């Protein structure tokens, strides 16, 4: 069964369908969202659809199917504080997630959640954040972090790691949450 979905509208239906072992579900998402955090990601990448609806659905599915540790889903759904706006933010965020520790009170949430993750999950999230940070460091484009979902930054890193192929980035992000490639399209 193919279910066309946005970010939130079909949540209850999605959860019911994916929980039924007799249904082979694929979520089809249009990806044309360009709201605040998603719009900033699209502007920064320049050639991508908006990741938020894909991210929200992947989180919902991971929770329903219990394919990922809850702290990982919470970390990816975490919205960054508005005071995280300096140019070194992406590097610091990647370091905090990779180590599970941090002294900056503004990064307390990401540090606490990443500390609760298995080491391999921390490494995978950190690698994607680091790729995003590398792109930001080129100086080709700026990025406004205020109220950005950490998962959107991780998705951006996935997108960059797979050679700017959006469908492969969706699969990469889903696999990070223990979901099979092709469940979210």
Short mmCIF file of N, CA and C in Angstrom, two decimals:
data_model
loop_
_atom_site.label_atom_id
_atom_site.label_comp_id
_atom_site.label_asym_id
_atom_site.label_seq_id
_atom_site.Cartn_x
_atom_site.Cartn_y
_atom_site.Cartn_z
N UNK A 1 0.84 -1.16 0.00
CA UNK A 1 0.00 0.00 0.00
C UNK A 1 0.90 1.24 0.00
N UNK A 2 0.52 2.21 -0.79
CA UNK A 2 1.23 3.48 -0.83
C UNK A 2 0.34 4.53 -0.17
N UNK A 3 0.91 5.23 0.80
CA UNK A 3 0.20 6.28 1.50
C UNK A 3 0.90 7.59 1.20
N UNK A 4 0.19 8.53 0.60
CA UNK A 4 0.74 9.86 0.35
C UNK A 4 0.59 10.66 1.62
N UNK A 5 1.68 11.29 2.05
CA UNK A 5 1.68 11.92 3.35
C UNK A 5 2.48 13.21 3.33
N UNK A 6 2.16 14.05 4.28
CA UNK A 6 2.97 15.22 4.58
C UNK A 6 3.74 14.92 5.85
N UNK A 7 3.94 15.93 6.66
CA UNK A 7 4.71 15.74 7.87
C UNK A 7 3.92 15.21 9.05
N UNK A 8 2.69 15.68 9.23
CA UNK A 8 1.94 15.30 10.42
C UNK A 8 0.56 14.74 10.12
N UNK A 9 -0.04 15.10 9.03
CA UNK A 9 -1.45 14.83 8.77
C UNK A 9 -1.89 13.39 8.84
N UNK A 10 -1.06 12.46 8.50
CA UNK A 10 -1.49 11.07 8.45
C UNK A 10 -0.86 10.22 9.55
N UNK A 11 -0.47 10.83 10.63
CA UNK A 11 0.25 10.14 11.69
C UNK A 11 -0.45 8.93 12.26
N UNK A 12 -1.70 9.08 12.66
CA UNK A 12 -2.43 7.95 13.25
C UNK A 12 -2.61 6.83 12.24
N UNK A 13 -2.94 7.19 11.01
CA UNK A 13 -3.12 6.18 9.97
C UNK A 13 -1.81 5.46 9.67
N UNK A 14 -0.73 6.21 9.58
CA UNK A 14 0.58 5.62 9.32
C UNK A 14 0.95 4.61 10.40
N UNK A 15 0.75 4.99 11.65
CA UNK A 15 1.08 4.11 12.77
C UNK A 15 0.26 2.83 12.72
N UNK A 16 -1.00 2.94 12.41
CA UNK A 16 -1.86 1.74 12.31
C UNK A 16 -1.43 0.84 11.15
N UNK A 17 -1.17 1.43 10.01
CA UNK A 17 -0.81 0.63 8.84
C UNK A 17 0.54 -0.06 8.99
N UNK A 18 1.54 0.65 9.49
CA UNK A 18 2.88 0.08 9.60
C UNK A 18 2.93 -1.01 10.67
N UNK A 19 2.00 -0.96 11.62
CA UNK A 19 1.96 -1.97 12.68
C UNK A 19 1.27 -3.26 12.25
N UNK A 20 0.63 -3.24 11.11
CA UNK A 20 -0.09 -4.43 10.62
C UNK A 20 0.85 -5.24 9.72
N UNK A 21 1.23 -6.44 10.15
CA UNK A 21 2.19 -7.24 9.37
C UNK A 21 1.65 -7.69 8.01
N UNK A 22 0.34 -7.59 7.79
CA UNK A 22 -0.23 -8.00 6.50
C UNK A 22 -0.15 -6.90 5.45
N UNK A 23 0.29 -5.71 5.88
CA UNK A 23 0.35 -4.57 4.96
C UNK A 23 1.80 -4.23 4.67
N UNK A 24 2.13 -4.17 3.40
CA UNK A 24 3.45 -3.72 2.95
C UNK A 24 3.30 -2.24 2.61
N UNK A 25 3.81 -1.39 3.49
CA UNK A 25 3.56 0.05 3.38
C UNK A 25 4.75 0.79 2.79
N UNK A 26 4.43 1.77 1.94
CA UNK A 26 5.40 2.75 1.47
C UNK A 26 4.78 4.12 1.70
N UNK A 27 5.52 5.01 2.35
CA UNK A 27 5.06 6.38 2.53
C UNK A 27 5.65 7.23 1.41
N UNK A 28 4.80 7.86 0.64
CA UNK A 28 5.24 8.75 -0.43
C UNK A 28 5.03 10.19 0.03
N UNK A 29 6.10 10.96 0.01
CA UNK A 29 6.08 12.33 0.53
C UNK A 29 6.49 13.28 -0.58
N UNK A 30 5.79 14.40 -0.70
CA UNK A 30 6.08 15.30 -1.82
C UNK A 30 7.36 16.11 -1.64
N UNK A 31 7.74 16.46 -0.43
CA UNK A 31 9.01 17.14 -0.19
C UNK A 31 9.08 18.59 -0.61
N UNK A 32 7.96 19.23 -0.86
CA UNK A 32 8.00 20.62 -1.30
C UNK A 32 7.89 21.62 -0.17
N UNK A 33 7.94 21.15 1.06
CA UNK A 33 7.90 22.03 2.24
C UNK A 33 9.07 23.03 2.17
N UNK A 34 8.78 24.27 2.48
CA UNK A 34 9.86 25.26 2.54
C UNK A 34 9.66 26.20 3.73
N UNK A 35 9.11 25.63 4.83
CA UNK A 35 8.92 26.40 6.06
C UNK A 35 10.24 26.83 6.67
N UNK A 36 10.21 27.28 7.88
CA UNK A 36 11.36 27.92 8.53
C UNK A 36 12.64 27.09 8.44
N UNK A 37 12.74 26.03 9.20
CA UNK A 37 13.96 25.22 9.24
C UNK A 37 14.21 24.54 7.89
N UNK A 38 13.16 24.00 7.32
CA UNK A 38 13.29 23.32 6.03
C UNK A 38 13.65 24.30 4.93
N UNK A 39 13.06 25.48 4.96
CA UNK A 39 13.39 26.50 3.97
C UNK A 39 14.84 26.91 4.04
N UNK A 40 15.37 26.99 5.27
CA UNK A 40 16.78 27.35 5.44
C UNK A 40 17.68 26.25 4.90
N UNK A 41 17.32 25.00 5.14
CA UNK A 41 18.09 23.87 4.60
C UNK A 41 18.07 23.90 3.07
N UNK A 42 16.89 24.10 2.50
CA UNK A 42 16.77 24.14 1.03
C UNK A 42 17.60 25.29 0.45
N UNK A 43 17.55 26.44 1.10
CA UNK A 43 18.33 27.59 0.62
C UNK A 43 19.83 27.27 0.71
N UNK A 44 20.25 26.68 1.82
CA UNK A 44 21.66 26.38 2.02
C UNK A 44 22.16 25.35 1.00
N UNK A 45 21.42 24.26 0.82
CA UNK A 45 21.86 23.22 -0.11
C UNK A 45 21.71 23.66 -1.56
N UNK A 46 20.68 24.44 -1.85
CA UNK A 46 20.51 24.99 -3.17
C UNK A 46 19.84 24.09 -4.20
N UNK A 47 19.85 22.79 -3.97
CA UNK A 47 19.31 21.88 -4.98
C UNK A 47 18.61 20.67 -4.36
N UNK A 48 17.97 20.88 -3.21
CA UNK A 48 17.34 19.76 -2.51
C UNK A 48 15.89 20.07 -2.19
N UNK A 49 15.12 19.01 -2.07
CA UNK A 49 13.77 19.13 -1.53
C UNK A 49 13.89 19.37 -0.02
N UNK A 50 12.77 19.66 0.62
CA UNK A 50 12.78 19.88 2.06
C UNK A 50 12.78 18.58 2.83
N UNK A 51 13.68 18.43 3.81
CA UNK A 51 13.79 17.17 4.53
C UNK A 51 12.80 16.97 5.68
N UNK A 52 12.14 18.01 6.16
CA UNK A 52 11.36 17.90 7.40
C UNK A 52 10.27 16.83 7.36
N UNK A 53 9.49 16.77 6.32
CA UNK A 53 8.42 15.78 6.28
C UNK A 53 8.96 14.35 6.22
N UNK A 54 10.08 14.17 5.56
CA UNK A 54 10.73 12.85 5.52
C UNK A 54 11.24 12.50 6.92
N UNK A 55 11.86 13.46 7.58
CA UNK A 55 12.39 13.27 8.93
C UNK A 55 11.28 12.96 9.91
N UNK A 56 10.20 13.72 9.89
CA UNK A 56 9.10 13.50 10.83
C UNK A 56 8.48 12.12 10.64
N UNK A 57 8.29 11.72 9.40
CA UNK A 57 7.71 10.40 9.15
C UNK A 57 8.66 9.28 9.56
N UNK A 58 9.95 9.46 9.32
CA UNK A 58 10.93 8.45 9.73
C UNK A 58 10.93 8.31 11.26
N UNK A 59 10.84 9.42 11.97
CA UNK A 59 10.78 9.37 13.43
C UNK A 59 9.53 8.64 13.89
N UNK A 60 8.40 8.95 13.30
CA UNK A 60 7.14 8.31 13.67
C UNK A 60 7.22 6.80 13.44
N UNK A 61 7.77 6.41 12.30
CA UNK A 61 7.89 4.99 11.99
C UNK A 61 8.87 4.29 12.93
N UNK A 62 9.99 4.93 13.23
CA UNK A 62 10.97 4.34 14.14
C UNK A 62 10.38 4.13 15.53
N UNK A 63 9.57 5.07 15.96
CA UNK A 63 8.90 4.90 17.27
C UNK A 63 7.88 3.77 17.21
N UNK A 64 7.07 3.76 16.18
CA UNK A 64 6.02 2.74 16.07
C UNK A 64 6.61 1.33 15.97
N UNK A 65 7.69 1.21 15.23
CA UNK A 65 8.30 -0.10 15.00
C UNK A 65 9.41 -0.42 16.01
N UNK A 66 9.78 0.57 16.81
CA UNK A 66 10.85 0.41 17.81
C UNK A 66 12.16 -0.06 17.17
N UNK A 67 12.53 0.63 16.09
CA UNK A 67 13.74 0.26 15.35
C UNK A 67 14.97 1.06 15.76
N UNK A 68 14.78 2.06 16.60
CA UNK A 68 15.89 2.92 17.01
C UNK A 68 15.73 3.26 18.49
N UNK A 69 16.84 3.49 19.17
CA UNK A 69 16.73 3.93 20.57
C UNK A 69 15.98 5.25 20.66
N UNK A 70 15.11 5.38 21.65
CA UNK A 70 14.33 6.60 21.82
C UNK A 70 15.21 7.85 21.92
N UNK A 71 16.37 7.81 22.60
CA UNK A 71 17.21 9.02 22.62
C UNK A 71 17.68 9.45 21.22
N UNK A 72 17.85 8.50 20.30
CA UNK A 72 18.23 8.86 18.93
C UNK A 72 17.10 9.60 18.24
N UNK A 73 15.88 9.10 18.38
CA UNK A 73 14.72 9.78 17.77
C UNK A 73 14.56 11.16 18.38
N UNK A 74 14.70 11.25 19.70
CA UNK A 74 14.58 12.56 20.37
C UNK A 74 15.67 13.51 19.90
N UNK A 75 16.90 13.00 19.76
CA UNK A 75 18.01 13.85 19.29
C UNK A 75 17.72 14.39 17.90
N UNK A 76 17.27 13.54 17.01
CA UNK A 76 17.00 13.97 15.63
C UNK A 76 15.81 14.92 15.54
N UNK A 77 14.87 14.79 16.48
CA UNK A 77 13.71 15.68 16.50
C UNK A 77 13.96 16.97 17.27
N UNK A 78 15.08 17.05 17.98
CA UNK A 78 15.40 18.20 18.81
C UNK A 78 15.55 19.46 17.97
N UNK A 79 14.93 20.54 18.44
CA UNK A 79 15.08 21.84 17.80
C UNK A 79 16.16 22.60 18.55
N UNK A 80 17.09 23.17 17.81
CA UNK A 80 18.20 23.89 18.41
C UNK A 80 17.73 25.22 18.97
N UNK A 81 18.37 25.64 20.02
CA UNK A 81 18.03 26.90 20.65
C UNK A 81 18.37 28.08 19.74
N UNK A 82 17.62 29.15 19.91
CA UNK A 82 17.81 30.34 19.07
C UNK A 82 19.16 31.03 19.29
N UNK A 83 19.83 30.76 20.42
CA UNK A 83 21.09 31.45 20.69
C UNK A 83 22.29 30.73 20.05
N UNK A 84 22.05 29.69 19.30
CA UNK A 84 23.14 28.95 18.64
C UNK A 84 23.31 29.48 17.22
N UNK A 85 24.01 30.58 17.10
CA UNK A 85 24.06 31.22 15.78
C UNK A 85 25.45 31.52 15.26
N UNK A 86 26.51 31.20 15.99
CA UNK A 86 27.82 31.59 15.49
C UNK A 86 28.34 30.61 14.44
N UNK A 87 29.36 31.00 13.71
CA UNK A 87 29.87 30.24 12.58
C UNK A 87 30.49 28.90 12.92
N UNK A 88 30.92 28.71 14.16
CA UNK A 88 31.54 27.44 14.57
C UNK A 88 30.51 26.45 15.12
N UNK A 89 29.25 26.83 15.10
CA UNK A 89 28.19 26.04 15.70
C UNK A 89 28.15 24.60 15.17
N UNK A 90 28.25 24.42 13.88
CA UNK A 90 28.11 23.09 13.29
C UNK A 90 29.24 22.17 13.76
N UNK A 91 30.45 22.67 13.81
CA UNK A 91 31.59 21.86 14.28
C UNK A 91 31.43 21.48 15.75
N UNK A 92 31.01 22.47 16.58
CA UNK A 92 30.82 22.19 18.00
C UNK A 92 29.70 21.18 18.22
N UNK A 93 28.64 21.32 17.45
CA UNK A 93 27.53 20.39 17.57
C UNK A 93 27.96 18.97 17.20
N UNK A 94 28.72 18.83 16.12
CA UNK A 94 29.22 17.51 15.72
C UNK A 94 30.12 16.92 16.81
N UNK A 95 30.97 17.75 17.41
CA UNK A 95 31.87 17.28 18.47
C UNK A 95 31.09 16.84 19.70
N UNK A 96 30.09 17.61 20.09
CA UNK A 96 29.27 17.27 21.26
C UNK A 96 28.53 15.96 21.03
N UNK A 97 27.95 15.79 19.86
CA UNK A 97 27.22 14.56 19.56
C UNK A 97 28.18 13.38 19.52
N UNK A 98 29.34 13.56 18.94
CA UNK A 98 30.31 12.47 18.84
C UNK A 98 30.84 12.02 20.19
N UNK A 99 30.99 12.96 21.11
CA UNK A 99 31.56 12.62 22.42
C UNK A 99 30.50 12.34 23.48
N UNK A 100 29.30 12.88 23.27
CA UNK A 100 28.26 12.75 24.28
C UNK A 100 28.49 13.66 25.47
N UNK A 101 29.38 14.63 25.32
CA UNK A 101 29.66 15.57 26.40
C UNK A 101 29.78 16.97 25.83
N UNK A 102 29.60 17.95 26.66
CA UNK A 102 29.76 19.33 26.23
C UNK A 102 29.63 20.27 27.40
N UNK A 103 30.37 21.36 27.36
CA UNK A 103 30.34 22.33 28.45
C UNK A 103 29.43 23.51 28.15
N UNK A 104 29.04 23.69 26.91
CA UNK A 104 28.19 24.81 26.52
C UNK A 104 26.75 24.52 26.96
N UNK A 105 26.17 25.35 27.84
CA UNK A 105 24.80 25.11 28.29
C UNK A 105 23.79 25.08 27.14
N UNK A 106 24.08 25.78 26.07
CA UNK A 106 23.18 25.79 24.92
C UNK A 106 23.14 24.44 24.20
N UNK A 107 24.16 23.62 24.42
CA UNK A 107 24.23 22.30 23.78
C UNK A 107 23.95 21.17 24.77
N UNK A 108 23.35 21.51 25.89
CA UNK A 108 23.06 20.51 26.92
C UNK A 108 22.13 19.41 26.40
N UNK A 109 21.10 19.78 25.66
CA UNK A 109 20.16 18.78 25.13
C UNK A 109 20.83 17.78 24.20
N UNK A 110 21.55 18.26 23.17
CA UNK A 110 22.25 17.30 22.31
C UNK A 110 23.27 16.46 23.06
N UNK A 111 23.98 17.03 24.03
CA UNK A 111 24.98 16.27 24.79
C UNK A 111 24.31 15.17 25.60
N UNK A 112 23.23 15.50 26.28
CA UNK A 112 22.52 14.54 27.12
C UNK A 112 21.95 13.39 26.29
N UNK A 113 21.31 13.71 25.18
CA UNK A 113 20.70 12.67 24.34
C UNK A 113 21.75 11.81 23.66
N UNK A 114 22.81 12.41 23.16
CA UNK A 114 23.84 11.62 22.49
C UNK A 114 24.60 10.74 23.47
N UNK A 115 24.73 11.17 24.73
CA UNK A 115 25.39 10.35 25.74
C UNK A 115 24.63 9.05 25.99
N UNK A 116 23.34 9.06 25.74
CA UNK A 116 22.50 7.87 25.96
C UNK A 116 22.50 6.91 24.76
N UNK A 117 23.23 7.26 23.70
CA UNK A 117 23.22 6.45 22.48
C UNK A 117 24.34 5.43 22.48
N UNK A 118 24.12 4.32 21.79
CA UNK A 118 25.23 3.40 21.53
C UNK A 118 26.31 4.14 20.73
N UNK A 119 27.55 3.76 20.90
CA UNK A 119 28.66 4.46 20.26
C UNK A 119 28.50 4.52 18.74
N UNK A 120 28.04 3.44 18.13
CA UNK A 120 27.92 3.43 16.67
C UNK A 120 26.89 4.47 16.20
N UNK A 121 25.79 4.62 16.93
CA UNK A 121 24.78 5.62 16.57
C UNK A 121 25.35 7.03 16.69
N UNK A 122 26.09 7.28 17.79
CA UNK A 122 26.73 8.60 17.95
C UNK A 122 27.67 8.88 16.79
N UNK A 123 28.46 7.87 16.40
CA UNK A 123 29.40 8.04 15.30
C UNK A 123 28.67 8.36 13.99
N UNK A 124 27.59 7.65 13.70
CA UNK A 124 26.87 7.87 12.44
C UNK A 124 26.24 9.26 12.38
N UNK A 125 25.66 9.70 13.49
CA UNK A 125 25.07 11.04 13.53
C UNK A 125 26.18 12.08 13.42
N UNK A 126 27.26 11.89 14.17
CA UNK A 126 28.37 12.84 14.13
C UNK A 126 28.96 12.96 12.73
N UNK A 127 29.09 11.85 12.01
CA UNK A 127 29.66 11.88 10.66
C UNK A 127 28.80 12.74 9.73
N UNK A 128 27.51 12.66 9.88
CA UNK A 128 26.62 13.45 9.03
C UNK A 128 26.65 14.93 9.42
N UNK A 129 26.70 15.19 10.71
CA UNK A 129 26.84 16.59 11.15
C UNK A 129 28.18 17.17 10.71
N UNK A 130 29.22 16.37 10.77
CA UNK A 130 30.55 16.84 10.34
C UNK A 130 30.55 17.15 8.84
N UNK A 131 29.85 16.35 8.05
CA UNK A 131 29.80 16.63 6.60
C UNK A 131 29.06 17.93 6.34
N UNK A 132 27.98 18.16 7.09
CA UNK A 132 27.27 19.43 7.00
C UNK A 132 28.22 20.58 7.39
N UNK A 133 28.96 20.40 8.48
CA UNK A 133 29.91 21.43 8.95
C UNK A 133 30.98 21.71 7.90
N UNK A 134 31.46 20.67 7.22
CA UNK A 134 32.46 20.86 6.16
C UNK A 134 31.90 21.72 5.03
N UNK A 135 30.66 21.46 4.66
CA UNK A 135 30.03 22.25 3.59
C UNK A 135 29.87 23.70 4.03
N UNK A 136 29.46 23.90 5.27
CA UNK A 136 29.30 25.26 5.79
C UNK A 136 30.64 25.98 5.83
N UNK A 137 31.71 25.26 6.14
CA UNK A 137 33.04 25.86 6.25
C UNK A 137 33.60 26.34 4.91
N UNK A 138 33.03 25.86 3.81
CA UNK A 138 33.51 26.33 2.50
C UNK A 138 33.21 27.80 2.31
N UNK A 139 32.22 28.31 3.05
CA UNK A 139 31.87 29.72 2.96
C UNK A 139 31.04 30.07 1.74
N UNK A 140 30.65 29.09 0.96
CA UNK A 140 29.83 29.35 -0.22
C UNK A 140 28.46 29.90 0.15
N UNK A 141 27.93 29.43 1.29
CA UNK A 141 26.62 29.88 1.76
C UNK A 141 26.66 29.97 3.28
N UNK A 142 25.83 30.82 3.84
CA UNK A 142 25.68 30.91 5.28
C UNK A 142 24.51 30.03 5.71
N UNK A 143 24.35 29.88 7.01
CA UNK A 143 23.23 29.10 7.53
C UNK A 143 22.75 29.73 8.84
N UNK A 144 21.43 29.89 8.97
CA UNK A 144 20.83 30.40 10.20
C UNK A 144 20.34 29.20 11.01
N UNK A 145 20.91 29.00 12.18
CA UNK A 145 20.61 27.83 13.01
C UNK A 145 19.37 27.99 13.88
N UNK A 146 18.89 29.22 14.07
CA UNK A 146 17.81 29.42 15.03
C UNK A 146 16.59 28.57 14.70
N UNK A 147 16.16 27.81 15.71
CA UNK A 147 15.00 26.93 15.66
C UNK A 147 15.10 25.85 14.58
N UNK A 148 16.31 25.43 14.28
CA UNK A 148 16.52 24.38 13.29
C UNK A 148 16.44 23.03 13.97
N UNK A 149 15.83 22.08 13.31
CA UNK A 149 15.80 20.71 13.80
C UNK A 149 17.18 20.09 13.58
N UNK A 150 17.72 19.45 14.61
CA UNK A 150 19.01 18.80 14.47
C UNK A 150 18.93 17.72 13.38
N UNK A 151 17.80 17.06 13.28
CA UNK A 151 17.62 16.04 12.24
C UNK A 151 17.72 16.61 10.84
N UNK A 152 17.32 17.86 10.64
CA UNK A 152 17.47 18.47 9.32
C UNK A 152 18.94 18.66 8.96
N UNK A 153 19.77 18.96 9.97
CA UNK A 153 21.21 19.08 9.73
C UNK A 153 21.81 17.71 9.42
N UNK A 154 21.36 16.69 10.15
CA UNK A 154 21.84 15.33 9.90
C UNK A 154 21.41 14.88 8.50
N UNK A 155 20.16 15.18 8.14
CA UNK A 155 19.69 14.83 6.80
C UNK A 155 20.53 15.55 5.74
N UNK A 156 20.84 16.82 5.99
CA UNK A 156 21.68 17.57 5.05
C UNK A 156 23.03 16.90 4.89
N UNK A 157 23.61 16.45 5.99
CA UNK A 157 24.87 15.73 5.92
C UNK A 157 24.74 14.44 5.13
N UNK A 158 23.64 13.72 5.31
CA UNK A 158 23.38 12.51 4.50
C UNK A 158 23.35 12.86 3.03
N UNK A 159 22.62 13.92 2.73
CA UNK A 159 22.47 14.37 1.34
C UNK A 159 23.84 14.66 0.72
N UNK A 160 24.68 15.31 1.46
CA UNK A 160 26.01 15.65 0.96
C UNK A 160 26.90 14.40 0.87
N UNK A 161 26.79 13.50 1.84
CA UNK A 161 27.60 12.27 1.83
C UNK A 161 27.28 11.35 0.66
N UNK A 162 26.02 11.35 0.22
CA UNK A 162 25.64 10.45 -0.89
C UNK A 162 25.67 11.16 -2.24
N UNK A 163 26.39 12.24 -2.32
CA UNK A 163 26.58 12.91 -3.61
C UNK A 163 25.39 13.70 -4.10
N UNK A 164 24.65 14.30 -3.18
CA UNK A 164 23.50 15.16 -3.51
C UNK A 164 22.39 14.41 -4.26
N UNK A 165 22.18 13.17 -3.89
CA UNK A 165 21.10 12.35 -4.43
C UNK A 165 20.02 12.26 -3.35
N UNK A 166 18.92 12.97 -3.55
CA UNK A 166 17.92 13.10 -2.50
C UNK A 166 17.32 11.75 -2.11
N UNK A 167 16.98 10.91 -3.07
CA UNK A 167 16.38 9.61 -2.74
C UNK A 167 17.34 8.74 -1.93
N UNK A 168 18.61 8.77 -2.27
CA UNK A 168 19.60 8.02 -1.49
C UNK A 168 19.76 8.61 -0.10
N UNK A 169 19.62 9.92 0.02
CA UNK A 169 19.70 10.57 1.33
C UNK A 169 18.53 10.15 2.22
N UNK A 170 17.34 10.04 1.64
CA UNK A 170 16.18 9.56 2.40
C UNK A 170 16.46 8.15 2.91
N UNK A 171 16.96 7.28 2.04
CA UNK A 171 17.28 5.92 2.46
C UNK A 171 18.35 5.91 3.54
N UNK A 172 19.39 6.71 3.38
CA UNK A 172 20.47 6.79 4.36
C UNK A 172 19.93 7.23 5.72
N UNK A 173 19.09 8.24 5.72
CA UNK A 173 18.52 8.75 6.96
C UNK A 173 17.64 7.69 7.62
N UNK A 174 16.83 7.01 6.82
CA UNK A 174 15.96 5.96 7.35
C UNK A 174 16.77 4.81 7.95
N UNK A 175 17.82 4.41 7.27
CA UNK A 175 18.66 3.32 7.78
C UNK A 175 19.29 3.74 9.12
N UNK A 176 19.63 5.00 9.27
CA UNK A 176 20.14 5.51 10.53
C UNK A 176 19.16 5.22 11.67
N UNK A 177 17.88 5.24 11.37
CA UNK A 177 16.83 4.96 12.35
C UNK A 177 16.39 3.50 12.35
N UNK A 178 17.12 2.65 11.64
CA UNK A 178 16.81 1.23 11.63
C UNK A 178 15.64 0.85 10.74
N UNK A 179 15.26 1.77 9.86
CA UNK A 179 14.14 1.51 8.95
C UNK A 179 14.69 1.00 7.62
N UNK A 180 13.95 0.14 6.95
CA UNK A 180 14.42 -0.35 5.66
C UNK A 180 14.37 0.74 4.59
N UNK A 181 15.36 0.74 3.74
CA UNK A 181 15.35 1.64 2.58
C UNK A 181 14.10 1.35 1.77
N UNK A 182 13.45 2.40 1.29
CA UNK A 182 12.25 2.25 0.47
C UNK A 182 10.95 2.36 1.25
N UNK A 183 11.00 2.37 2.57
CA UNK A 183 9.77 2.54 3.35
C UNK A 183 9.24 3.96 3.21
N UNK A 184 10.14 4.92 3.18
CA UNK A 184 9.78 6.33 2.99
C UNK A 184 10.35 6.76 1.65
N UNK A 185 9.52 7.23 0.77
CA UNK A 185 9.94 7.66 -0.56
C UNK A 185 9.51 9.09 -0.82
#
